[in-house]
XYZ file of C-alpha atoms in Angstrom:
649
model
C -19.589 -16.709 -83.877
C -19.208 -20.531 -82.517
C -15.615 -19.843 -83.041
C -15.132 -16.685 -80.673
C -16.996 -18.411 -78.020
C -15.350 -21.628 -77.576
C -12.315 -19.354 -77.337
C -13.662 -16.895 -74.891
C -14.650 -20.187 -73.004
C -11.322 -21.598 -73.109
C -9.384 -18.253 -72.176
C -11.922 -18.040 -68.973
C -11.071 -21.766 -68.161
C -7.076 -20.483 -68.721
C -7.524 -17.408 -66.756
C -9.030 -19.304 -63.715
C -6.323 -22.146 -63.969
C -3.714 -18.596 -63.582
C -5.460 -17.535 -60.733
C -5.226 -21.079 -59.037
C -1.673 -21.876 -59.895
C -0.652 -18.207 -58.798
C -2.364 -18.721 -55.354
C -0.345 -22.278 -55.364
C 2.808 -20.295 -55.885
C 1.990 -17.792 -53.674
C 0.887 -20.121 -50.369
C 4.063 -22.778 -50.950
C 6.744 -20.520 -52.127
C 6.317 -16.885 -50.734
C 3.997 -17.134 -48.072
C 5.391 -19.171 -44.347
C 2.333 -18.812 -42.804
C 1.455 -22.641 -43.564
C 4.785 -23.438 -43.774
C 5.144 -22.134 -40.089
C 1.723 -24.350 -39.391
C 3.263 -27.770 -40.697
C 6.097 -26.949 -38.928
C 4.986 -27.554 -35.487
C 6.515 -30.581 -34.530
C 9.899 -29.372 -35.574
C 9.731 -25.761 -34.506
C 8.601 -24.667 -31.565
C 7.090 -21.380 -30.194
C 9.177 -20.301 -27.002
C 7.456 -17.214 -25.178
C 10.368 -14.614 -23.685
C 9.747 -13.243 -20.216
C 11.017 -9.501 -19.916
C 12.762 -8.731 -16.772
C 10.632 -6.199 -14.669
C 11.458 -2.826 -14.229
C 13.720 -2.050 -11.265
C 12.989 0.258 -8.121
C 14.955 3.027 -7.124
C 14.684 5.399 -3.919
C 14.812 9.411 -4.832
C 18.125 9.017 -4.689
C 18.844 6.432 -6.985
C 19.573 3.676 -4.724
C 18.535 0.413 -6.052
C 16.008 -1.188 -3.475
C 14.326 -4.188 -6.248
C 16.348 -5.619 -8.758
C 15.970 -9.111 -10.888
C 18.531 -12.274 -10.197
C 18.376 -14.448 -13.644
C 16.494 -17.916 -12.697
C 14.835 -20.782 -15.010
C 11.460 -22.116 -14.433
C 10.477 -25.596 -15.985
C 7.047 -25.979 -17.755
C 5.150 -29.203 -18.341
C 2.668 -29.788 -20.811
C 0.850 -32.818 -19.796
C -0.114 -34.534 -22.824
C 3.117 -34.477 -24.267
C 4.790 -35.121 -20.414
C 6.885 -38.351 -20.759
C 8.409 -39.795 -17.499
C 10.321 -43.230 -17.583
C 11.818 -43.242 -14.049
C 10.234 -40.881 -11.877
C 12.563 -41.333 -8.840
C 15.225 -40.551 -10.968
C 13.494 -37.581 -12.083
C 12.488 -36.173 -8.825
C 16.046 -36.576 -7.832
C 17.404 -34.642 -10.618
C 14.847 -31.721 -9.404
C 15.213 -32.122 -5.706
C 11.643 -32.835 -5.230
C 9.240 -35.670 -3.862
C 7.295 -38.409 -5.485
C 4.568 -36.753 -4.010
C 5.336 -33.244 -4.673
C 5.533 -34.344 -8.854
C 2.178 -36.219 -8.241
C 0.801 -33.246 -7.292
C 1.642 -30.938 -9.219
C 0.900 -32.743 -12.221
C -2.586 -33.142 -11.152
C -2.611 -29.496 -10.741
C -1.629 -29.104 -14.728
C -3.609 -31.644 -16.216
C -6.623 -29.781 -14.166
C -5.018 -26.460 -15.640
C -5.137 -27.841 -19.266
C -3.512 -31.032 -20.966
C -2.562 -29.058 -23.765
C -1.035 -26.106 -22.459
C 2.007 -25.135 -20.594
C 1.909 -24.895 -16.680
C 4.223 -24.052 -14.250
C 6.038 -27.616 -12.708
C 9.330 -25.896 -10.825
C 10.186 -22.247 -10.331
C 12.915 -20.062 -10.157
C 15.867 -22.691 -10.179
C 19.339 -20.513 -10.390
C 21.493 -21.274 -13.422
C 23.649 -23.824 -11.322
C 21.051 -25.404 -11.072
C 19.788 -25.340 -14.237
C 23.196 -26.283 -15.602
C 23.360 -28.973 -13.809
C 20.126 -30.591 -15.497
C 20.211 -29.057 -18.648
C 21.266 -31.593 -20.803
C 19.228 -34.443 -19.149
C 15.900 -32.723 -19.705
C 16.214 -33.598 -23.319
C 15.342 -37.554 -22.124
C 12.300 -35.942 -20.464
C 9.880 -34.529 -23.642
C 6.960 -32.633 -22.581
C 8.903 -30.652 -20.210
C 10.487 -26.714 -21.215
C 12.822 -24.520 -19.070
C 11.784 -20.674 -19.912
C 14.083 -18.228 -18.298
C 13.232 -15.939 -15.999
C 13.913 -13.748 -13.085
C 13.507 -13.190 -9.207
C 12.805 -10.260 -7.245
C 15.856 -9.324 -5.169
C 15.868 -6.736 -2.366
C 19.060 -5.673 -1.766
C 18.035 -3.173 1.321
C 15.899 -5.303 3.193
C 13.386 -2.979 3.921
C 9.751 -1.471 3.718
C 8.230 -5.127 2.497
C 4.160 -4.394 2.840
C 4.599 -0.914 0.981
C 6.907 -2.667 -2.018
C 4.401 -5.856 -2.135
C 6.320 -8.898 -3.728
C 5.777 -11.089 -7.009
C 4.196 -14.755 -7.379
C 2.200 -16.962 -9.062
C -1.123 -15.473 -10.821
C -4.154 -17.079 -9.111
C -6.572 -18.931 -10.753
C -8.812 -16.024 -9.793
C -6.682 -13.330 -11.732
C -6.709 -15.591 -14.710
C -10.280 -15.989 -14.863
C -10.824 -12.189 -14.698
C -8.552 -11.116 -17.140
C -9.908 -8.203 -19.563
C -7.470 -9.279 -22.024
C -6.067 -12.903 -22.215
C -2.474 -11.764 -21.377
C -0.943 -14.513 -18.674
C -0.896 -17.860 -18.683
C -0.765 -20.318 -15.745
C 2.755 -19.970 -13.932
C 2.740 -16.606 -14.490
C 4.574 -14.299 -12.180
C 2.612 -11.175 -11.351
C 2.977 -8.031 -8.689
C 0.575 -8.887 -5.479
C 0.202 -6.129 -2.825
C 2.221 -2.811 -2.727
C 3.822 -0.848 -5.621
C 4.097 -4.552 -7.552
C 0.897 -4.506 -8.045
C 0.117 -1.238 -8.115
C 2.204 -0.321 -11.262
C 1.949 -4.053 -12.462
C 1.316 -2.860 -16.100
C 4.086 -0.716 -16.115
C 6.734 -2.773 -14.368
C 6.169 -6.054 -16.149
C 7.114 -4.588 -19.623
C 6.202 -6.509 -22.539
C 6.387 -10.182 -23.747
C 8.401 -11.229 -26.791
C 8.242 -14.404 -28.991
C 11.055 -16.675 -30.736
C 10.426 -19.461 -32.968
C 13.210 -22.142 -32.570
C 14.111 -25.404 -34.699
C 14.290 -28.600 -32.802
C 15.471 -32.041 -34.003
C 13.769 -35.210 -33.634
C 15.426 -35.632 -30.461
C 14.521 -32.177 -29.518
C 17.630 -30.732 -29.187
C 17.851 -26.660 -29.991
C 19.184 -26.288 -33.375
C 19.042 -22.468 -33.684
C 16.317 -19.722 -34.423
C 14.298 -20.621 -37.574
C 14.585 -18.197 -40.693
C 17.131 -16.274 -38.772
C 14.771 -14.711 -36.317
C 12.782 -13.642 -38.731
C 9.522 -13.660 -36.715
C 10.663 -13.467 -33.832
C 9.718 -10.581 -31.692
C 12.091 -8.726 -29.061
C 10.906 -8.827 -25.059
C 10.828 -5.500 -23.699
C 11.972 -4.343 -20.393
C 9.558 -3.401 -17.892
C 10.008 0.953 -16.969
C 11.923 1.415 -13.911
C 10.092 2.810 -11.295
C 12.069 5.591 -9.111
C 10.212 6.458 -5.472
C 10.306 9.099 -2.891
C 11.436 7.095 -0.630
C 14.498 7.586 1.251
C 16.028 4.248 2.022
C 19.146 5.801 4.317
C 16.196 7.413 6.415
C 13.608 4.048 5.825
C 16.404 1.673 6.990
C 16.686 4.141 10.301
C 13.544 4.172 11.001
C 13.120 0.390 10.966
C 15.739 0.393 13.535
C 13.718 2.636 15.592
C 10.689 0.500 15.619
C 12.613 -2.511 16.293
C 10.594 -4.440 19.298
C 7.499 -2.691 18.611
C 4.241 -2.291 16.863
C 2.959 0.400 14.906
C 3.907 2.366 12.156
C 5.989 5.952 10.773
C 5.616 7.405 7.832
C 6.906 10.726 6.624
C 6.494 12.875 3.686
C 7.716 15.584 1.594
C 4.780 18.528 2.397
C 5.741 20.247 -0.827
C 5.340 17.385 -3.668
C 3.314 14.849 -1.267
C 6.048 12.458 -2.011
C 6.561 9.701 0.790
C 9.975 9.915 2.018
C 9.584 6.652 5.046
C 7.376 4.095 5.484
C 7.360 1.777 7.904
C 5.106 -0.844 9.114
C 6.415 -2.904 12.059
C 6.858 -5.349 13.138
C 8.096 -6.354 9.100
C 10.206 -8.775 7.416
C 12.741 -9.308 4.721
C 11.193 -8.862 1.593
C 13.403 -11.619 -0.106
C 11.158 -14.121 2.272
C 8.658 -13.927 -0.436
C 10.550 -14.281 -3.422
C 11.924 -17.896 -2.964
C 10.875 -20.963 -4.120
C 9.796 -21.393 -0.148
C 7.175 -18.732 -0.385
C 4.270 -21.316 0.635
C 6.306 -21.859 3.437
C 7.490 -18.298 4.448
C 3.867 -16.910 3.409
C 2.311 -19.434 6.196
C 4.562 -18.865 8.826
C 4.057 -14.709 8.134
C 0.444 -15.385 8.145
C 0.333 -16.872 12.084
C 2.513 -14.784 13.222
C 0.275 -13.004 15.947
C 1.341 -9.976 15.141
C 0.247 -9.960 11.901
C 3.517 -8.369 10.309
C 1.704 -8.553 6.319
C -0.695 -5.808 7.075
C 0.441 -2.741 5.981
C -0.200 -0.659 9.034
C 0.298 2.740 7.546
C -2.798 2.386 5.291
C -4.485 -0.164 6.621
C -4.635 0.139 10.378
C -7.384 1.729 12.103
C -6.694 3.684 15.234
C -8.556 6.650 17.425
C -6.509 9.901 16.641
C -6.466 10.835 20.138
C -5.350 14.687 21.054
C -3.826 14.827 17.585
C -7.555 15.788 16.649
C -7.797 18.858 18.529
C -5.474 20.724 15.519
C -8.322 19.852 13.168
C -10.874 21.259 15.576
C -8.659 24.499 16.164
C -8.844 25.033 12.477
C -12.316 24.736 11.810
C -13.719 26.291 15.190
C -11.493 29.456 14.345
C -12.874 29.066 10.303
C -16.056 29.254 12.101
C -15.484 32.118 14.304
C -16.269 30.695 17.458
C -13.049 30.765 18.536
C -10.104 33.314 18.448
C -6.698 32.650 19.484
C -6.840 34.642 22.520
C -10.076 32.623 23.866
C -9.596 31.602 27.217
C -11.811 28.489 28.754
C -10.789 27.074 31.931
C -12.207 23.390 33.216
C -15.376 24.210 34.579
C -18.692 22.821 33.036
C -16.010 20.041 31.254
C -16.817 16.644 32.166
C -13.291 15.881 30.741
C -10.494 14.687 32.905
C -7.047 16.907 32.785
C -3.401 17.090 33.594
C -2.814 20.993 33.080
C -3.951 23.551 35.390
C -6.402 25.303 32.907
C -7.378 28.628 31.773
C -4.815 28.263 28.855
C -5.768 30.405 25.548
C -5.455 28.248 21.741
C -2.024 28.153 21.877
C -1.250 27.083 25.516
C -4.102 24.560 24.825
C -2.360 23.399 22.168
C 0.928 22.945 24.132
C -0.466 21.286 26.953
C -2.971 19.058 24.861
C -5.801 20.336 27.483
C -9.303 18.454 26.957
C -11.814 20.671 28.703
C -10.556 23.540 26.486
C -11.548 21.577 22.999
C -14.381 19.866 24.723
C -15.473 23.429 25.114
C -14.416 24.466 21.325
C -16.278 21.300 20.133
C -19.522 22.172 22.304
C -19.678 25.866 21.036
C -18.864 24.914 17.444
C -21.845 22.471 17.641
C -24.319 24.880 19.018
C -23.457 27.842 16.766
C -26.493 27.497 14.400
C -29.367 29.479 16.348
C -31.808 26.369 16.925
C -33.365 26.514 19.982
C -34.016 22.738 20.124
C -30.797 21.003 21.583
C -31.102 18.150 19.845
C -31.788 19.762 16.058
C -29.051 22.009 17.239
C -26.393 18.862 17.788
C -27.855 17.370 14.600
C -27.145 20.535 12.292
C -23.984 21.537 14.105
C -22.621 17.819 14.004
C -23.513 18.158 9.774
C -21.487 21.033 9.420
C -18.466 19.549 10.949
C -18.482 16.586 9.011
C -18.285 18.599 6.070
C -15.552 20.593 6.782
C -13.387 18.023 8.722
C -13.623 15.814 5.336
C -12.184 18.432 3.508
C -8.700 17.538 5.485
C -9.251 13.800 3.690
C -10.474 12.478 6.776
C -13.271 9.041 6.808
C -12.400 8.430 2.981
C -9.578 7.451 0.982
C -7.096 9.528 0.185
C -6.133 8.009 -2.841
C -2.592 6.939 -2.077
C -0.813 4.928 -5.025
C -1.619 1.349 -3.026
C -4.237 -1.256 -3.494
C -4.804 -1.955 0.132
C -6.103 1.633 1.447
C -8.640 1.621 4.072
C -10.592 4.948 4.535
C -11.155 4.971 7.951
C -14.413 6.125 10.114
C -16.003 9.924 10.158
C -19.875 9.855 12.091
C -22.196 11.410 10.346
C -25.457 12.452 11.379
C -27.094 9.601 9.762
C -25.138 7.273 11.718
C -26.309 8.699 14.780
C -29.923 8.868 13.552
C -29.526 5.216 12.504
C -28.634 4.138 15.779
C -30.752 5.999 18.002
C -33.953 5.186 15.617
C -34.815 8.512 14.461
C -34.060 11.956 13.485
C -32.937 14.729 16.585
C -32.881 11.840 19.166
C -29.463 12.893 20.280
C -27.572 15.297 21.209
C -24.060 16.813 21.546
C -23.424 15.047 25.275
C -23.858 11.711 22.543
C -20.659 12.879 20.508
C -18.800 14.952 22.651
C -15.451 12.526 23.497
C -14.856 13.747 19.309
C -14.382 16.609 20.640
C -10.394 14.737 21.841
C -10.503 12.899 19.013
C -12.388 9.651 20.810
C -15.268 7.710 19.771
C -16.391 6.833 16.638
C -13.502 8.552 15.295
C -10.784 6.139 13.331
C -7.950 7.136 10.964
C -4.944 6.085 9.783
C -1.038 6.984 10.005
C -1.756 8.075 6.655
C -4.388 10.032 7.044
C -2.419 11.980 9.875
C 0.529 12.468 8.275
C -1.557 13.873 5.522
C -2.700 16.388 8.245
C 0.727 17.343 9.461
C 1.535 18.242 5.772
C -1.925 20.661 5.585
C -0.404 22.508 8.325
C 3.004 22.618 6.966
C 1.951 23.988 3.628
C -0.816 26.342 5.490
C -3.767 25.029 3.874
C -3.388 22.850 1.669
C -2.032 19.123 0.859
C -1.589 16.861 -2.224
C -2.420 13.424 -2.145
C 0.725 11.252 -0.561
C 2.432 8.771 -2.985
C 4.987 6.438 -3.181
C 6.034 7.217 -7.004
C 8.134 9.971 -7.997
C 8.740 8.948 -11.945
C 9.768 6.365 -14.747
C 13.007 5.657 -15.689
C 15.974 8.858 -15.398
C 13.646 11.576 -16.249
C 10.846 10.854 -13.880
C 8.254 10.885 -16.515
C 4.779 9.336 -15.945
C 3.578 11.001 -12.371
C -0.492 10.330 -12.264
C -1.805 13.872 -12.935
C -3.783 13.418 -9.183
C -0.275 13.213 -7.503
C 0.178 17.006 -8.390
C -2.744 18.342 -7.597
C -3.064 20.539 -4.502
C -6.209 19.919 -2.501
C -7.935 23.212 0.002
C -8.710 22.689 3.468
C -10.628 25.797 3.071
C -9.170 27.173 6.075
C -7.665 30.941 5.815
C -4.321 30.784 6.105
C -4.222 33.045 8.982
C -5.452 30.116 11.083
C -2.756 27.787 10.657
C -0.489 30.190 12.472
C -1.242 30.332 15.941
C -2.031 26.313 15.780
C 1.332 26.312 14.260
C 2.732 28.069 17.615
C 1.140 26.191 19.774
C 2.906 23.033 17.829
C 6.073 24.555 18.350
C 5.323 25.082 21.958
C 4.659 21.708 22.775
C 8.448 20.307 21.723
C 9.490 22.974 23.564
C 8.050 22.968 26.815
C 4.440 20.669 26.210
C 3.706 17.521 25.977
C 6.593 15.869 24.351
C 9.787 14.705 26.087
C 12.150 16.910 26.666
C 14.840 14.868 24.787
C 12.747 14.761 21.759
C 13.453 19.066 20.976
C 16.224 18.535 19.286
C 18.331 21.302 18.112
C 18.592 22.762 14.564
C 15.774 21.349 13.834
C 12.564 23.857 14.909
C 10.378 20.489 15.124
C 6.397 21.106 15.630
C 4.045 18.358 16.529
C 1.116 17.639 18.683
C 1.215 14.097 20.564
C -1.725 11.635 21.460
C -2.679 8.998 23.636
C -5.634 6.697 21.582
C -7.711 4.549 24.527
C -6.577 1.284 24.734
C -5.559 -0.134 28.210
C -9.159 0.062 29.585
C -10.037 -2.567 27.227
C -7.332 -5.499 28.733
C -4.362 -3.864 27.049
C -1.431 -2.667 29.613
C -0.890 0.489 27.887
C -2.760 2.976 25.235
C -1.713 3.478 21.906
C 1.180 6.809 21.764
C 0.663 8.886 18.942
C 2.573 11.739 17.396
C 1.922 14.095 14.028
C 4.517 17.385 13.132
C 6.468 18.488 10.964
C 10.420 20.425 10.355
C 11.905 23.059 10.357
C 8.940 25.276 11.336
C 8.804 28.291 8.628
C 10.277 26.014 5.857
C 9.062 22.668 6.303
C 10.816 19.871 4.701
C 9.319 16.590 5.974
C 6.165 15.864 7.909
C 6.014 12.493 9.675
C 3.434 10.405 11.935
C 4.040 8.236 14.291
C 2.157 5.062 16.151
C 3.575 2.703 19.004
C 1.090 0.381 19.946
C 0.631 -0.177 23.546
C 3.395 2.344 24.399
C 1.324 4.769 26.705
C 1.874 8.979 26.435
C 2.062 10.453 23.177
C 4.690 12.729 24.434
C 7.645 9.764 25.210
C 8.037 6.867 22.760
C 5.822 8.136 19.625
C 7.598 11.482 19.978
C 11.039 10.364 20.371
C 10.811 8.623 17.253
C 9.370 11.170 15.081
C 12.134 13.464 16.333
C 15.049 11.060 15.341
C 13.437 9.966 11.753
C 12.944 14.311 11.099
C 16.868 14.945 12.489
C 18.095 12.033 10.329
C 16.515 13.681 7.208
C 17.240 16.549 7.545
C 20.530 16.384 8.771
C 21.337 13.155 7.314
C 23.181 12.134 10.937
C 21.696 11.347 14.107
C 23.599 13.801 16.915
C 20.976 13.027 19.496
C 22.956 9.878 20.714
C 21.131 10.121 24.154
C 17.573 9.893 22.479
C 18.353 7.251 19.628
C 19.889 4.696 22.581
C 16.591 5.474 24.820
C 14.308 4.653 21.719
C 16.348 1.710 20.711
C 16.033 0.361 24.259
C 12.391 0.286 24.419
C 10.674 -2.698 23.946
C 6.714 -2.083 23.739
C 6.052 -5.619 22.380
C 3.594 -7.466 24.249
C 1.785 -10.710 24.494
C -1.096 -10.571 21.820
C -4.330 -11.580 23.078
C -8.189 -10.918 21.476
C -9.357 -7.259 22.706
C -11.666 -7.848 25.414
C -14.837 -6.569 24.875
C -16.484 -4.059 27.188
C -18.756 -4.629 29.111
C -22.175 -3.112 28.799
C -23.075 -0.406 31.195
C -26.558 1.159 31.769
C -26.757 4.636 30.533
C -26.729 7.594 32.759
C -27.408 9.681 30.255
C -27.073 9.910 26.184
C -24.180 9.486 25.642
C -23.408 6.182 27.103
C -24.516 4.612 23.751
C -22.640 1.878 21.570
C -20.996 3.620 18.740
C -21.097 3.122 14.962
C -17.401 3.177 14.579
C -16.255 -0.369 12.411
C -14.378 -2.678 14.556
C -10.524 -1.534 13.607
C -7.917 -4.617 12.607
C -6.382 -5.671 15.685
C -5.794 -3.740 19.263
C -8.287 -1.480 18.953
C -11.713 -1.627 20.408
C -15.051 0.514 20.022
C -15.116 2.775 22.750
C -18.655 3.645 25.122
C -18.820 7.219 24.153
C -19.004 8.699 27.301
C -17.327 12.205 27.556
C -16.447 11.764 31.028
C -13.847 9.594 30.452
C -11.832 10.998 27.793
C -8.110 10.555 26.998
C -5.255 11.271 28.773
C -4.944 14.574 26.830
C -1.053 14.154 25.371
């Protein structure tokens, strides 16, 4: 019995020496992990950058691509420096410049990698390769720089840079590190995750001098960088780079789109700059100088600008009015009982008023659209009336965002009866003479190019629109479309309805409103001009607006137009929507006579603060401060007072 125990106690002892010599075998012969652990001062981990994914136009015309560059790491606590003249001469850079940025990385982190020089080109990087190995603490990763090869539409396309502290604090994930290069404004950063691809990691041996001495175990845990997706647009850069040559000397914006898919097919913001400004190693520099420029060239004015819509408005009050049935195309209203000023001679039915952009007539439309609720009381009338207009003027994606594929989208302003209520301290202590310059698209009213283009595209299609966007795939196929850019949003406005708004669209390029030269031929171009207030508040000249679309019974592109300071709607707006629409869809310009009057124009001006107006004591209700937000720039919060109006073009 004593027997069989003392061996069962010696087999357990035997068994549990197995175990332990087994695990020994295991952890030093087959297993790297702590070989890879004890291996740290010979082998080092080197991250791999992918390249991001590349930017096409629809037709395949590259307009980002990436120029191979090195940028050079330090790691303070391992950072040895000898002579530090001789090293700042090797980079190019002064004593001061190195003291400061190795402030910046021992705040950073001691221990970790940060970002010392970017983006030097392989000359350059040849030329101080092998004299970095003197220098230990310091590690050149490759890289790559955004290159624009067509020079063109730099606030929609955004640019890369340096990850802010900010970005690295809220990361959901801990994916960058300091130095990091990451997409800031525009399509960069809007399809960040897609375009930076995906990081890969290579273990390499290094001698005691730390010279490379190939990939350890063959590569055998090293892990391949992948390529960011290549991102394909709508954008047509023939047509984009045109259009910039339009708007040369001027501010505002165009932008154009593809009614059918929503697809953006131009978009320009001007004045703009070369894109390749911002990916340099002098983007502090170029950034700074962009910034005081008093014309403010980084704000994306297609999205982001604020303006009045002017007489564009009146197709949006057309629609709903005749949705309404309070007015038929055949109504008649001449410019009696109007307060409005007007160039025509009157008694025009929807479509003439259309043509001839003619204020009393939609100051009339506004007034019986608002009153067409059976309240005796005036001012619960206005309040209901003003209620149901709101909701079926937001249907058209006017006074909130539309939901383009950008990060800098502003929605705009759309009174409500609350706002109203707010200001005047109380419910029903207003009434329509309060809101009637809406009527002309005035007031508290302020949209974007975006949001107008948007509109020209409703009317194209007859009712309906889907949301504009800048991306048209991923990679050849054009996989990877956001399921909300092809869904089609309702005005809720019978089709019927478009068509005699449509007319009178038609009828202005012919004969209306717009410059003569701007009806060009073969191309059956329908648009309604505007003139947004400006000059009355210390500006020369008001804002000239323009919305359409071509050919008229199969539309192809609808395009907006804004040139600040520029006066009637009619002459420089126009003229430039005409050109961009002839140039698409004719891919040639024939209107020579046109294209040299636009490019002659200069509608830049010296940039001073809005003035403010000045108050004036009401005469009646309507001479109240409005709600509207102050817009970005040149525009200014108008007195809503229906007797002044706009020019009506």
């Amino acid at each position: 019995m004593l027997e069989n125990r003392k061996y069962a106690i010696i087999g357990f002892f035997c068994l549990i020496g197995l175990i332990y010599l087994s695990r020994l075998f295991y952890l030093q012969v087959l297993d790297d992990t702590y070989s890879l652990g004890a291996s740290k001062n010979s082998i080092k981990r080197v991250v791999e950058i992918p390249y991001r994914g590349q930017i096409y136009d629809r037709n395949n015309q590259l307009m980002v691509y990436n120029t191979p560059v090195y940028d050079l790491y330090v790691t303070p606590k391992k950072a040895v420096v000898g002579d530090t003249m001789a090293f700042c001469r090797m980079l190019n850079i002064t004593q001061s410049d190195f003291d400061s940025i190795m402030g910046l990385a021992k705040n950073y982190s001691v221990n970790k990698p940060s970002l010392f020089v970017r983006q030097l080109s392989k000359e350059d990087f040849a030329r101080i390769q092998d004299a970095l190995v003197d220098y230990h603490g310091f590690e050149p990763v490759i890289s790559s720089m955004r290159t624009y090869p067509a020079h063109t539409m730099a606030n929609a396309l955004g640019y890369v840079s340096e990850i802010t502290k900010k970005q690295l604090d809220n990361q959901e994930f801990p994916y960058y590190r300091q130095g990091d290069y990451v997409g800031h404004n525009g399509l960069e950063e809007q399809y960040e995750e897609q375009l930076r691809g995906r990081r890969g990691v290579k273990f390499v041996m290094h001698d005691v001098h730390g010279v490379n001495k190939g990939s350890w175990k063959n590569g055998e845990f090293d892990t391949l960088a992948i390529s960011g997706q290549n991102l394909v647009t709508g954008i047509d850069v023939e047509v984009q780079k045109y259009a910039d040559s339009l708007m040369q000397n001027k501010v505002g914006s165009v932008i154009a789109v593809e009614p059918s898919t929503g697809e953006i097919l131009v978009s320009v913001s001007a004045p703009t700059y070369d894109p390749n400004l911002l990916s340099s190693r002098s983007f502090s520099k170029n950034y700074r100088m962009l910034l005081k420029n008093p014309y403010k060239p980084l704000i994306n004015r297609p999205v982001m600008a604020s303006y009045r819509p002017g007489s564009t408005f009146k197709l949006i009050q057309a629609l709903i009015a005749q949705q309404q049935g309070t007015l038929l195309p055949q109504t008649h209203y001449g410019h009696a009982g109007s307060p409005m000023r007007c160039h025509c001679r009157g008694g025009n039915d929807l479509r003439g008023a259309i043509q001839n952009s003619c204020n009393p007539y939609f100051y009339q439309v506004f007034r019986k659209f608002v009153y067409h609720n059976g309240h005796p009381n005036t001012f619960k009338a206005s309040a209901v009336g003003l209620k149901e207009w709101h909701n079926m003027v937001e249907k058209f994606g006017i006074g909130s965002k539309l939901g383009i594929d950008l990060p800098s989208e502003l929605k705009g302003n759309l009174p409500e009866t609350e706002d109203y209520d707010k200001r005047y301290k109380g419910q029903y202590t207003w009434k329509f003479s309060t809101v009637a310059s809406l009527s002309i698209g005035e007031g508290e009213l302020l949209i974007s190019p975006l949001k107008l283009v948007n509109l020209a595209a409703t009317i194209a299609n007859r009712g309906w629109y889907i949301t504009p966007h800048y991306i048209k795939g991923f990679g050849k196929s054009g996989v990877g479309i956001p399921n909300q850019y092809m869904e089609r949003h309702e005005t809720d406005i019978d089709r019927q309805y478009y068509l005699p708004v449509i007319d009178g669209m038609r009828r202005a390029v012919m004969g209306g409103t717009v410059k003569a030269l701007a009806n060009i031929n073969g191309i059956d171009l329908c648009g309604k001009t505007g003139t947004a207030q400006n000059a009355k508040f210390g500006h020369k000249f008001d804002h000239s607006i323009f919305v359409g679309f071509a050919p008229m019974n199969d539309p192809k592109i609808a395009v907006a137009v804004f040139v600040e300071n520029a006066g009637w709607g009619g002459d420089a707006a126009a003229s430039v929507a005409a050109l961009v629409a002839e140039r698409y869809l004719k891919r040639k310009t024939e209107a020579k006579a046109l294209d040299t009057y636009v490019k002659s124009k200069n509608y830049m001006m010296a940039v001073k603060p809005a003035a403010k107006p000045k108050p004036v004591a009401p005469k009646n209700d309507s001479a109240q401060k409005p709600v509207a937000p102050k817009p970005y720039m040149t525009v200014t919060p108008a007195k809503a007072n229906p007797a002044v109006g706009a020019t009506g073009n």
